Short mmCIF file of C-alpha atoms and ligand atoms in Angstrom, two decimals:
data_model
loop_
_atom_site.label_atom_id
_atom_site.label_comp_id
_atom_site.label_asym_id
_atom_site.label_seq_id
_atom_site.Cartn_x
_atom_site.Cartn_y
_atom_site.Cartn_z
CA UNK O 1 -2.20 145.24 65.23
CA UNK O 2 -1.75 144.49 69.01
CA UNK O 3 1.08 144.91 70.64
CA UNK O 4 2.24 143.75 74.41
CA UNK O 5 4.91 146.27 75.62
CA UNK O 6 6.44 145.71 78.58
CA UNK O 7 8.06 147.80 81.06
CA UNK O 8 7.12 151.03 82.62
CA UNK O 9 9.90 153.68 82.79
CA UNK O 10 10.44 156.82 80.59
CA UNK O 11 11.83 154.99 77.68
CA UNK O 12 8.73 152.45 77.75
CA UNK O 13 5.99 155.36 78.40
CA UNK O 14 8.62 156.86 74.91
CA UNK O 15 7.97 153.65 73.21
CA UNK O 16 4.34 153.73 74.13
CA UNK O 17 3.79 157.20 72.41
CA UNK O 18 5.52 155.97 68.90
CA UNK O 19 3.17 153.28 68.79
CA UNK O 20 0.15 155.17 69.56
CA UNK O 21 0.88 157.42 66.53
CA UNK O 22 -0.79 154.28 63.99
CA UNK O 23 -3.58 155.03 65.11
CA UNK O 24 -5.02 151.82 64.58
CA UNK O 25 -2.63 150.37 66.93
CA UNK O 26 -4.19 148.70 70.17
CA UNK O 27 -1.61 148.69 73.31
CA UNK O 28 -1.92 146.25 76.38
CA UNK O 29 1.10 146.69 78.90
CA UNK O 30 2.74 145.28 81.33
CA UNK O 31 4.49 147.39 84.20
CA UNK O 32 6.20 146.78 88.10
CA UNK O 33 4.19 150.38 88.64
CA UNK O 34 1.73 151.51 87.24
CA UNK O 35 3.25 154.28 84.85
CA UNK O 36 0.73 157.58 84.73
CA UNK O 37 1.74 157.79 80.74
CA UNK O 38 1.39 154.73 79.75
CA UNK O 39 -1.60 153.58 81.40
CA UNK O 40 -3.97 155.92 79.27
CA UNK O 41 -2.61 154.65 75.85
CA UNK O 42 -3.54 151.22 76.99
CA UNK O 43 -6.97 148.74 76.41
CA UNK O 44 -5.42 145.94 79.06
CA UNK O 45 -3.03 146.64 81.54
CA UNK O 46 -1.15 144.12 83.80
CA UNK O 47 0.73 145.05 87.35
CA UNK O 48 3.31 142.90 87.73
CA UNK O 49 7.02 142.38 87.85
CA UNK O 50 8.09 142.34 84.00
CA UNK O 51 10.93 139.63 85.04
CA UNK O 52 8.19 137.07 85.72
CA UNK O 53 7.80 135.39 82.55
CA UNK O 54 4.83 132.13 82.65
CA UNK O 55 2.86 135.93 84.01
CA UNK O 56 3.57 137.84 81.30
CA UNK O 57 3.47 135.22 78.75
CA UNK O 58 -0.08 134.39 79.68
CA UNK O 59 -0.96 137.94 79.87
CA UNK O 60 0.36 138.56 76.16
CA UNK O 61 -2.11 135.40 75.11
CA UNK O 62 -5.00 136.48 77.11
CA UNK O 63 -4.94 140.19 75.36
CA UNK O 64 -4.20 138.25 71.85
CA UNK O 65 -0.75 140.45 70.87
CA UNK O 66 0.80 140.08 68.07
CA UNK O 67 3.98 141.54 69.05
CA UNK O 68 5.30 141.89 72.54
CA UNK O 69 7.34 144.84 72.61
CA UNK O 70 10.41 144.74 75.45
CA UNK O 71 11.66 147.81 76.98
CA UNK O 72 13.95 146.78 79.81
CA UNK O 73 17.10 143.61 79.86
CA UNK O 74 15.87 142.39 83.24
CA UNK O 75 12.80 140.76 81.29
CA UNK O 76 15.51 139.52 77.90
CA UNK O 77 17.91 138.29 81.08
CA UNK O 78 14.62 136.31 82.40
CA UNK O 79 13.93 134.62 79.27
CA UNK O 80 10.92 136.27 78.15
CA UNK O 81 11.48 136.09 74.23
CA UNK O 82 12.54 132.57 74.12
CA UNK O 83 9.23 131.61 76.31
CA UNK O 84 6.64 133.79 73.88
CA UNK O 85 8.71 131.85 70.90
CA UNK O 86 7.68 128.77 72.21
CA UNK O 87 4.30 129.53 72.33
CA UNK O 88 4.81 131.05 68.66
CA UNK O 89 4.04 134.98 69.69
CA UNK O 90 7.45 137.25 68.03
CA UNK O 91 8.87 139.80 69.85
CA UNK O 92 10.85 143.00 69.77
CA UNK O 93 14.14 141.91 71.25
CA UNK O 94 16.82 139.40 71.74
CA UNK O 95 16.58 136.00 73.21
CA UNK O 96 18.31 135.36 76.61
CA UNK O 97 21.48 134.14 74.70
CA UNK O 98 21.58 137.19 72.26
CA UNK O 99 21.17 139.68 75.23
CA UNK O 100 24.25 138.29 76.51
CA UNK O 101 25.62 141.28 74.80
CA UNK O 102 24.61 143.08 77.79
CA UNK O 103 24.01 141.17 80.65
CA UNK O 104 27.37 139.44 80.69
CA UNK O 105 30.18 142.02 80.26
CA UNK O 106 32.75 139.66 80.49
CA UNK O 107 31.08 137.50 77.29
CA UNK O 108 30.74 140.75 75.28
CA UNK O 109 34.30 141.53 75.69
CA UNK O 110 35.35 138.65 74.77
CA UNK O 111 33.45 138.01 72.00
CA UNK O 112 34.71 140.95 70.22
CA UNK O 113 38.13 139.47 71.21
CA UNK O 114 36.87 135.54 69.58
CA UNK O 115 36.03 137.53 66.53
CA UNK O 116 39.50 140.35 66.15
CA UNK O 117 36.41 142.95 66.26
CA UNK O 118 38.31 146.37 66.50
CA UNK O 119 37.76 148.79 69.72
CA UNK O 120 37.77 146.46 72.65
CA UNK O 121 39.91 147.90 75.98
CA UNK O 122 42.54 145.40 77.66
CA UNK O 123 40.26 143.57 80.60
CA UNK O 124 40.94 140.54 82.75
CA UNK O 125 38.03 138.63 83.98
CA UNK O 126 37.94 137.63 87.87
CA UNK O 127 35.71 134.97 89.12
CA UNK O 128 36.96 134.96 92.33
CA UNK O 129 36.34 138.73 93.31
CA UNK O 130 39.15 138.77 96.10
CA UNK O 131 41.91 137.85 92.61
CA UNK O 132 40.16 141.26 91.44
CA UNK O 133 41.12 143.09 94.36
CA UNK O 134 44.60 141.66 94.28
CA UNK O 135 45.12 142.35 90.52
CA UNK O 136 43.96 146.27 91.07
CA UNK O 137 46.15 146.51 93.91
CA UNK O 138 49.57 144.99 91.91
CA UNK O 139 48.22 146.37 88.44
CA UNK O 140 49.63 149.83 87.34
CA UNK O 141 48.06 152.22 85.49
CA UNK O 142 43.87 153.81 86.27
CA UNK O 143 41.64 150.80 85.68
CA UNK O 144 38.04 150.34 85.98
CA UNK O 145 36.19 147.80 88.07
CA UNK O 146 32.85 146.16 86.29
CA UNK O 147 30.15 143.21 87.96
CA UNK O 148 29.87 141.04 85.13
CA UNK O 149 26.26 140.95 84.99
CA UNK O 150 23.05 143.50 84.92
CA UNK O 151 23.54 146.44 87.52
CA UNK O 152 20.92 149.26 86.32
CA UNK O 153 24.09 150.98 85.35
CA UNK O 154 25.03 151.93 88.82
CA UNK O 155 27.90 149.18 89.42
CA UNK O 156 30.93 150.64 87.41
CA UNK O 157 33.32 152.65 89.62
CA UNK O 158 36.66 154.30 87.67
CA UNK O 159 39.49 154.43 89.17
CA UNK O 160 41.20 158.22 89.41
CA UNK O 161 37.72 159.86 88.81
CA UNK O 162 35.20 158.11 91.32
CA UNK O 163 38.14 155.88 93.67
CA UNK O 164 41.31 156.05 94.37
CA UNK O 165 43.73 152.25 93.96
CA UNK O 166 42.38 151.09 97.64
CA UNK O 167 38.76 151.85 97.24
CA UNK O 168 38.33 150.02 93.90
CA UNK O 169 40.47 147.06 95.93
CA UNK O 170 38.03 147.26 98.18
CA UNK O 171 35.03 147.63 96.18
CA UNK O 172 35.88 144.91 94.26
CA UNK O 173 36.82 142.35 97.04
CA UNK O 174 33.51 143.41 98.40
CA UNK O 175 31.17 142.17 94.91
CA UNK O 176 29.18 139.02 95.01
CA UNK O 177 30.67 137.58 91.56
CA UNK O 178 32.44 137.71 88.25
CA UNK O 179 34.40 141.09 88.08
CA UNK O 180 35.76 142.54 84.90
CA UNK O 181 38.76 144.78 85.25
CA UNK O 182 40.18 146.62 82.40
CA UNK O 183 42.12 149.60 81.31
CA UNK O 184 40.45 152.97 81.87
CA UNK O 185 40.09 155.00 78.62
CA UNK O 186 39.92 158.82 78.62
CA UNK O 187 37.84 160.72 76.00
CA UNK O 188 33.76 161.67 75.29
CA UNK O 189 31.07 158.90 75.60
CA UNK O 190 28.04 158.32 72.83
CA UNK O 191 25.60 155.99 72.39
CA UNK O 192 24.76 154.62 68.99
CA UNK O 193 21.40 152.62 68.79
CA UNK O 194 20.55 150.44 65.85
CA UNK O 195 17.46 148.51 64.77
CA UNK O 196 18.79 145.07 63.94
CA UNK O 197 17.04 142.28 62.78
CA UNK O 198 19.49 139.53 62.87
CA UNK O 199 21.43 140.29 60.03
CA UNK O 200 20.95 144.05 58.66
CA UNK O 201 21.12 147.52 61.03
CA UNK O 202 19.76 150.55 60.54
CA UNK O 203 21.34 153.04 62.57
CA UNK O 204 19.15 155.70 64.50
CA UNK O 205 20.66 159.48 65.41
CA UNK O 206 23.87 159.77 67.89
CA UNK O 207 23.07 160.78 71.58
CA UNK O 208 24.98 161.68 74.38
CA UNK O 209 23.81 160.84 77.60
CA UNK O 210 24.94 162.22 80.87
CA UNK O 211 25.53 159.35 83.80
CA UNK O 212 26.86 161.88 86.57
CA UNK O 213 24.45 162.54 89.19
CA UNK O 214 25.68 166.28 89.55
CA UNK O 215 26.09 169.15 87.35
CA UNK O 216 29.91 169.35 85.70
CA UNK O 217 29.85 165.65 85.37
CA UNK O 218 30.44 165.35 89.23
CA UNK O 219 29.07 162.71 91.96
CA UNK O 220 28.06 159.13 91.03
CA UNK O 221 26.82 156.90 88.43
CA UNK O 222 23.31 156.73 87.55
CA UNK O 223 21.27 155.10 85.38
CA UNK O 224 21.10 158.55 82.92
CA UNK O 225 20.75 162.15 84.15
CA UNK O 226 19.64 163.59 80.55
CA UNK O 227 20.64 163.75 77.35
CA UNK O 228 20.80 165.19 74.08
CA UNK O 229 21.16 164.64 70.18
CA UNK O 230 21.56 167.14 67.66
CA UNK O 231 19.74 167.63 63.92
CA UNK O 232 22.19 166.44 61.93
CA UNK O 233 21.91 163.04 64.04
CA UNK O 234 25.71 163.54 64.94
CA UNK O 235 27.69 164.89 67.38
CA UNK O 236 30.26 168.08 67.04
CA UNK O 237 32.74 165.89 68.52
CA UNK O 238 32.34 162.55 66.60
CA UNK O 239 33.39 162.47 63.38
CA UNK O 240 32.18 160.74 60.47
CA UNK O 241 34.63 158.37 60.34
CA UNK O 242 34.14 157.45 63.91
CA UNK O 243 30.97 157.32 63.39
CA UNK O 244 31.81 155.05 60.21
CA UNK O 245 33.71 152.94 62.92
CA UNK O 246 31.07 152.82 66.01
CA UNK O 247 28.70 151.73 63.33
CA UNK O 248 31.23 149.12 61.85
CA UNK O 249 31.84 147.29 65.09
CA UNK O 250 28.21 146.86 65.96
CA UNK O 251 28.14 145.09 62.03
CA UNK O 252 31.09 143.01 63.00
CA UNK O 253 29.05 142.34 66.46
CA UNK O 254 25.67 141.44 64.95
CA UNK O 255 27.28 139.01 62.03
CA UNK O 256 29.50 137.53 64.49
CA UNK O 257 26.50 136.72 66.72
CA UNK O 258 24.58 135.47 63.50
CA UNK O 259 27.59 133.16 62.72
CA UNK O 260 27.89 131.70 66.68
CA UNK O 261 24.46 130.91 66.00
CA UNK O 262 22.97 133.67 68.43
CA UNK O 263 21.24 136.28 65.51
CA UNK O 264 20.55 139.27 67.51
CA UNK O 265 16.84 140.71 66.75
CA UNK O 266 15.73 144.32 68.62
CA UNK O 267 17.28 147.16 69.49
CA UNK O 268 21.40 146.95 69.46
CA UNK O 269 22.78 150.10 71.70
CA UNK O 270 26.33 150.79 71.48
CA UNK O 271 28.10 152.80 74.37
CA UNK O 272 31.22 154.24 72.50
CA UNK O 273 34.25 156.28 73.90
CA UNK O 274 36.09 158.51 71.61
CA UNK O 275 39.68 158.80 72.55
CA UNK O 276 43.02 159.76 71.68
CA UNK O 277 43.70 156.31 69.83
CA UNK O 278 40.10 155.85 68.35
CA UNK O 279 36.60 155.03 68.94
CA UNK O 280 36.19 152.45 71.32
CA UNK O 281 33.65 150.15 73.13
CA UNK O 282 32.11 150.76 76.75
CA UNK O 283 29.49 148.39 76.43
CA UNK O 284 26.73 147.37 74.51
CA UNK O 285 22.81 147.27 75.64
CA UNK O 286 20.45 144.89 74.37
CA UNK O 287 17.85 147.87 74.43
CA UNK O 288 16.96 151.09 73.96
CA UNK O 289 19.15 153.38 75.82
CA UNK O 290 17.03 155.46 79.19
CA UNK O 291 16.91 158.13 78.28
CA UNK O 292 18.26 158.28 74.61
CA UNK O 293 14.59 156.49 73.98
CA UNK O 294 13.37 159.62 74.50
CA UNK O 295 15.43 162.02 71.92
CA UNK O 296 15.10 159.38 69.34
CA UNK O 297 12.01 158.07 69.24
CA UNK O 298 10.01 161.30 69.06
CA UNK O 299 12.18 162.31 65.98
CA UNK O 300 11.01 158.65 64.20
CA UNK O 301 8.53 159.92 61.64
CA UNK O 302 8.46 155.72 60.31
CA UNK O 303 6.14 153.58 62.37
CA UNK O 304 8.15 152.15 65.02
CA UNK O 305 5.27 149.20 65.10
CA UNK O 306 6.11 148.25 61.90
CA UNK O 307 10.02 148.77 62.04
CA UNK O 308 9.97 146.24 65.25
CA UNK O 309 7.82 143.77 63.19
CA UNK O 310 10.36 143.34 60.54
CA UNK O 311 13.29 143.37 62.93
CA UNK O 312 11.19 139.63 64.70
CA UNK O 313 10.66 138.82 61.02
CA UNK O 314 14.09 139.26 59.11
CA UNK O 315 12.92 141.83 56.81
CA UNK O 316 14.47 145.14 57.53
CA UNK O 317 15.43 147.61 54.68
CA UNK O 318 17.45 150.49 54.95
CA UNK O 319 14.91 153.00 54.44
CA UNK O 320 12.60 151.77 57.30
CA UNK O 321 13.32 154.19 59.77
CA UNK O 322 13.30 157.75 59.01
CA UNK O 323 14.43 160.21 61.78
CA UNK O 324 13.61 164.27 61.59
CA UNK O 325 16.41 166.76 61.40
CA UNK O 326 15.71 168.20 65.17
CA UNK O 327 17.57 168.96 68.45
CA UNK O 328 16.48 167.13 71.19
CA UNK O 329 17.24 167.82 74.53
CA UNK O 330 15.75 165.41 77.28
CA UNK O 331 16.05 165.84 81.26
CA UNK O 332 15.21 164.13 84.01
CA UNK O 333 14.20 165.27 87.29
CA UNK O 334 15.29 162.66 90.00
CA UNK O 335 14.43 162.05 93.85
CA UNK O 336 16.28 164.29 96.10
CA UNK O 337 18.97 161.74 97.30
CA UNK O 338 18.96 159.68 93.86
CA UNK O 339 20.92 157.23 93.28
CA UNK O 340 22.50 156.15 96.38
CA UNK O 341 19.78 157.51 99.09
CA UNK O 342 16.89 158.30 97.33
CA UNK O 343 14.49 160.15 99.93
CA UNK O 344 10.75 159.37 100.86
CA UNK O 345 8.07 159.05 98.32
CA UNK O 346 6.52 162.91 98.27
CA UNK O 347 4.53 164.51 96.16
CA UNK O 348 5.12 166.72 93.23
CA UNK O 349 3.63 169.19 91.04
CA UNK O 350 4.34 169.82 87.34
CA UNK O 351 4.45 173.51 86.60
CA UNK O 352 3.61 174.47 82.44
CA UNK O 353 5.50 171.92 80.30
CA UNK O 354 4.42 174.05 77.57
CA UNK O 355 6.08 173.32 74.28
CA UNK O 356 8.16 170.27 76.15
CA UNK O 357 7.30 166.21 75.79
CA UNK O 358 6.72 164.77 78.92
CA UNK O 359 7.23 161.09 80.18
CA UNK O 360 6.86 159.83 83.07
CA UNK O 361 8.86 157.55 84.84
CA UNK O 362 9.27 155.81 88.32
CA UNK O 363 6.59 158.22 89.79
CA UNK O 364 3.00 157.04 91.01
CA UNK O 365 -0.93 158.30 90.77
CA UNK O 366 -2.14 159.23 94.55
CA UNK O 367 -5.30 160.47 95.83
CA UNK O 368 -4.73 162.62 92.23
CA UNK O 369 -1.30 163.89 92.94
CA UNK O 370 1.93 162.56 91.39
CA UNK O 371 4.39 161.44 94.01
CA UNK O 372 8.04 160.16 93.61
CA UNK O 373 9.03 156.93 94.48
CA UNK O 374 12.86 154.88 94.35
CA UNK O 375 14.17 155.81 91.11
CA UNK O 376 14.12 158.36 88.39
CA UNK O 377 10.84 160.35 88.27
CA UNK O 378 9.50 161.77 85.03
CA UNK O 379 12.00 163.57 81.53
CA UNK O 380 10.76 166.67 79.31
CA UNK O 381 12.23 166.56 76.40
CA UNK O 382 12.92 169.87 74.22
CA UNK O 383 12.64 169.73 70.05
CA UNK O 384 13.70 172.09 68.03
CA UNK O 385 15.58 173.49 65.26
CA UNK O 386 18.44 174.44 67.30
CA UNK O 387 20.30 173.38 70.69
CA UNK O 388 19.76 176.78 72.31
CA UNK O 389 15.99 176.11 71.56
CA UNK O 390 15.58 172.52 73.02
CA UNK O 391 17.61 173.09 75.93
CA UNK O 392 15.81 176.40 76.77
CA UNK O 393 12.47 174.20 76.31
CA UNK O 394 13.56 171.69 78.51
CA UNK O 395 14.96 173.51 81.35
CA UNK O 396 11.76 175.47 81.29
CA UNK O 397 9.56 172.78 82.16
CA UNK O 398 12.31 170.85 84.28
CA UNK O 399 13.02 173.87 86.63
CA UNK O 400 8.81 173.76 86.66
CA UNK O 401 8.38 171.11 88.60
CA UNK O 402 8.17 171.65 92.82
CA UNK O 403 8.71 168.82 95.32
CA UNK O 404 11.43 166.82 96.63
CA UNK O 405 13.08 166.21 92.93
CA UNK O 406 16.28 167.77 91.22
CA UNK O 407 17.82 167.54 87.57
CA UNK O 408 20.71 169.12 86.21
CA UNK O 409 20.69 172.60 84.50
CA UNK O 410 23.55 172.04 82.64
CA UNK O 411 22.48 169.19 80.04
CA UNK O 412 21.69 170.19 76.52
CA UNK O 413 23.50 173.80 77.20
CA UNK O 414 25.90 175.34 74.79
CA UNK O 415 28.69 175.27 77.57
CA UNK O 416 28.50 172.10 78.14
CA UNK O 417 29.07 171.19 74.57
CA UNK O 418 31.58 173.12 73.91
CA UNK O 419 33.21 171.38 77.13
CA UNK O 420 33.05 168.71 75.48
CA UNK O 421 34.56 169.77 72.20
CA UNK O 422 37.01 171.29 74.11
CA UNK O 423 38.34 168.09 75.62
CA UNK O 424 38.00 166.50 72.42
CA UNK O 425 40.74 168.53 70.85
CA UNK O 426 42.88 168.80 73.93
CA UNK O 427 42.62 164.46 73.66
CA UNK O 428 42.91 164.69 70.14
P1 LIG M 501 28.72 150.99 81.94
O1 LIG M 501 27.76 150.57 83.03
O2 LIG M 501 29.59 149.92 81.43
O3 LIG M 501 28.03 151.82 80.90
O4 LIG M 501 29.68 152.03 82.63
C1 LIG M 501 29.18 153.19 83.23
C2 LIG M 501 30.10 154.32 82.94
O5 LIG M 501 31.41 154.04 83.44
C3 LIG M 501 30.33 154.56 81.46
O6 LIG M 501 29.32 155.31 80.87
C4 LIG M 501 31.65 155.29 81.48
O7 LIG M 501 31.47 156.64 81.80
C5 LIG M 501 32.38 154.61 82.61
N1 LIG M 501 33.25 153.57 82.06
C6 LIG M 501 32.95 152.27 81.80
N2 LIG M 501 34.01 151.62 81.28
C7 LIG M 501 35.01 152.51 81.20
C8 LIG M 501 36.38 152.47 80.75
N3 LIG M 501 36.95 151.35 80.31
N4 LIG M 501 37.10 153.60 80.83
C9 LIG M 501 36.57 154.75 81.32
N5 LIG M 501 35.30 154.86 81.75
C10 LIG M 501 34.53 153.77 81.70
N1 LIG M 502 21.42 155.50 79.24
C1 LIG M 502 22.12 154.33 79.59
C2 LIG M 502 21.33 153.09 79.52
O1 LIG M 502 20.18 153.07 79.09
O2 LIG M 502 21.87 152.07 79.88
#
C-alpha cells in the first residue's frame, strides 16, 4: 500500500510513524518544510505548499498512492479531496463542504442549531465586523469574539480572561470578515477525536490540550502548548456520562451531515467544555487535533493505514481501532517569542530524549544542525503506566533541549490536574 500524506508538522511527522509500523507500507509526502522526521520514512518527497492542490494532486499520481492521507484543514479548505476524487484516488478526510465543520464557525454553529443538536452556546453571527463591535459594546454579560473562518487557532480572544468589553470592541471592529460572537462558558476544555467514515465513529482516548502560551494557563492563544491523556482514555474530570454526551453530539453531527447530503469521512475532533450546566461545544476540527495526534496515535496498536482506508471506503467496525491503556504526556518546545513575536531562526540542540518520542515540527535541517523557524518547533511525548511517569519522561527531554526555545513545565504534572479537578467541583 502507498500512501500520500500531506503536511509536515508534529501531528503529520505522528501520523507518519503509525503508518510506518506496516511495515510494508511505502510513504511519499508532501510538506511547506521539509520536516527532519518525516523525510526519512519517505521513498518520494515533494516541497511545496500543501494548499496548492493541481501540485499535489499530480504529485499523488506521479508516486501512484493509493491513499492520500491529510494532516492539516488548510489543504480540506483548498479542495484537495474533492480534486483527488475526481481523478478517482480516496482520501483520508473530508471534502471542502464536509470540513465546513471547521473552517466556517458560524456554519457549524448553526448547523447544530438546523438539527436541535444539544450543547451549542448562544452566538450571533456578524458579517459586517463594525455590527460585532457594536453588539459587544451594548451586549451584557463576558462574550467571546470568533473570525468565522480558519485562524491556526490563534484568532479567538475571551472576554474577562484575555480583553476587557473595549478591547474585544476593538478587536472585533478591527477583523477582515464574518465574526461570531457568543456567550462565554466557564469550565475545563477536552478534545474528543473520532474516526468517522460517513456514517459510523469510533471514538479514540480523551485529551486535554493546553492553548495558553504560559505556565498557569496565562498569556495568549496558541495553536497547542502540550497535552496529555490518561490510561483509562478518560479524564478525572469528565465523567462518563459526559463523555456519553461529547460522544453523542458528534453522532448527531456526523448523521446530520450524512442527511444534508455532506457525509463526513476522516478524522472528526470535538473541542468540548465541561461546565456547570453540561458538556458543551467549542468547536469542532476536521482533523486530528496538534498535538493530541501525538498522545493518541502512539497508543493505536490497530493499523492506522488500514483504519483510514475504511473510513474513504464506508466500512468501519467498531473494533478497528484499538488504543493501549497508557499515560501520555506530550510537550512542545516553542520559539522564544511564540506566538505573537516569534524570534529569529537559531539553532538548537536536543539533549538525551531517552525513553521520550520525539517529533519534529516547524524546525529545519542546516549545515547538520536543527534550527527553529516561525512556529512550533519539535514535542516529546512521555508513555507510561502512570502520569507521574510520562510527565517526568517528558519534561526530561523537554528541559533537554538548549537554544532559543521554551515549553511549559507544568503540562502533564499532578498539580496541574488536580487544578483542574479542583475547578471542576468548585463549577460543579
Ligand atoms: P477555538 O479556536 O474555537 O478552539 O478557541 C480557542 C480557545 O478559546 C478555546 O480552546 C477556548 O479555550 C476558548 N473559547 C472558545 N470559545 C469559547 C467560549 N464560548 N467560552 C469560553 N472560552 C472559549
Ligand atoms: N490542539 C488544537 C488543534 O489542533 O486545533
Amino acid at each position: 500500500m502507498k500512501y500520500l500524506l500531506v503536511g509536515g508538522g508534529g501531528r503529520e511527522h505522528a501520523i507518519a510513524e503509525s503508518l510506518a509500523r506496516d511495515g510494508t507500507a511505502r510513504l511519499a509526502a508532501v510538506m511547506a518544510t521539509k520536516n527532519p522526521g518525516i523525510a526519512p520514512l519517505a521513498d518520494d518527497l515533494l516541497i511545496a505548499p500543501e494548499v496548492e492542490v493541481p501540485r499535489v494532486v499530480s504529485f499523488a499520481r506521479k508516486t501512484g498512492a493509493d491513499l492520500v492521507v491529510i494532516g492539516p484543514e488548510a489543504p480540506l479548505e483548498a479542495g484537495l479531496v474533492d480534486a483527488l476524487g475526481e481523478i478517482g484516488i480516496p482520501a483520508f478526510g473530508p471534502t471542502r463542504a464536509a470540513a465546513r465543520i471547521e473552517t466556517d464557525k458560524a456554519w457549524a454553529r448553526d448547523l447544530l442549531v438546523r438539527h436541535g443538536i444539544p450543547g451549542c452556546p448562544s452566538h450571533a453571527l456578524f458579517h459586517d465586523p463594525r455590527e460585532a463591535a457594536r453588539h459587544v459594546l451594548e451586549s451584557p454579560g463576558q462574550l467571546v469574539i470568533k473570525p468565522a473562518g480558519l485562524t491556526g487557532g490563534k484568532g479567538v480572544r475571551v472576554m474577562g480572561d484575555q480583553v476587557d468589553r473595549e478591547a474585544a470592541a476593538a478587536y472585533a471592529a478591527g477583523l477582515a470578515g464574518p465574526v461570531v460572537v457568543e456567550e462565554r462558558l466557564e469550565g475545563e476544555e477536552f478534545t474528543l477525536q473520532a474516526f468517522v467514515d460517513g456514517s459510523r465513529l469510533v471514538p479514540m482516548p480523551l485529551v486535554q490540550d493546553h492553548k495558553r502560551a504560559l505556565e498557569g494557563d496565562l498569556g495568549p492563544n496558541t495553536g497547542g502548548m502540550g497535552s496529555y491523556s490518561m490510561a483509562d482514555h478518560g479524564l478525572p474530570f469528565v465523567s462518563p456520562a459526559d463523555r456519553d454526551r461529547a460522544f453523542e453530539i458528534m453522532e448527531a453531527v456526523v448523521r446530520a451531515m450524512a442527511g444534508e447530503g455532506v457525509p463526513y469521512r476522516g478524522v472528526l475532533y470535538g473541542q468540548f467544555m465541561n461546565t456547570a450546566t453540561g458538556t458543551m461545544v467549542i468547536e469542532f476540527n476536521a482533523r486530528f487535533g496538534d498535538p493530541e495526534a501525538m498522545n493518541v496515535l502512539p497508543l493505536l496498536s490497530s493499523d492506522l493505514g488500514a483504519i483510514a482506508w475504511r473510513c474513504a471506503d464506508g466500512t468501519l467496525g467498531a473494533g478497528d481501532a484499538v488504543f493501549e491503556a497508557r499515560t501520555t504526556v506530550c510537550k512542545y518546545l516553542v520559539p522564544d517569542g511564540y506566538p505573537g513575536n516569534p524570534a529569529p531562526s537559531s539553532p538548537i540542540g536536543i539533549g538525551s530524549s531517552s525513553g521520550a518520542l520525539l517529533f519534529y515540527a516547524n524546525v529545519e535541517e542546516r549545515d547538520g544542525r536543527l534550527w527553529t523557524l516561525r512556529s512550533r518547533t519539535l514535542a516529546f511525548v512521555g508513555m507510561a503506566s502512570s502520569l507521574d511517569g510520562a510527565e517526568e519522561v517528558a519534561e526530561r527531554a523537554a528541559s533537554g533541549v538548549t537554544g532559543g526555545v521554551r515549553h511549559r513545565r507544568d503540562i502533564g504534572t499532578r498539580a496541574l490536574l488536580e487544578q483542574r479537578c479542583e475547578h471542576m467541583r468548585r463549577i460543579r
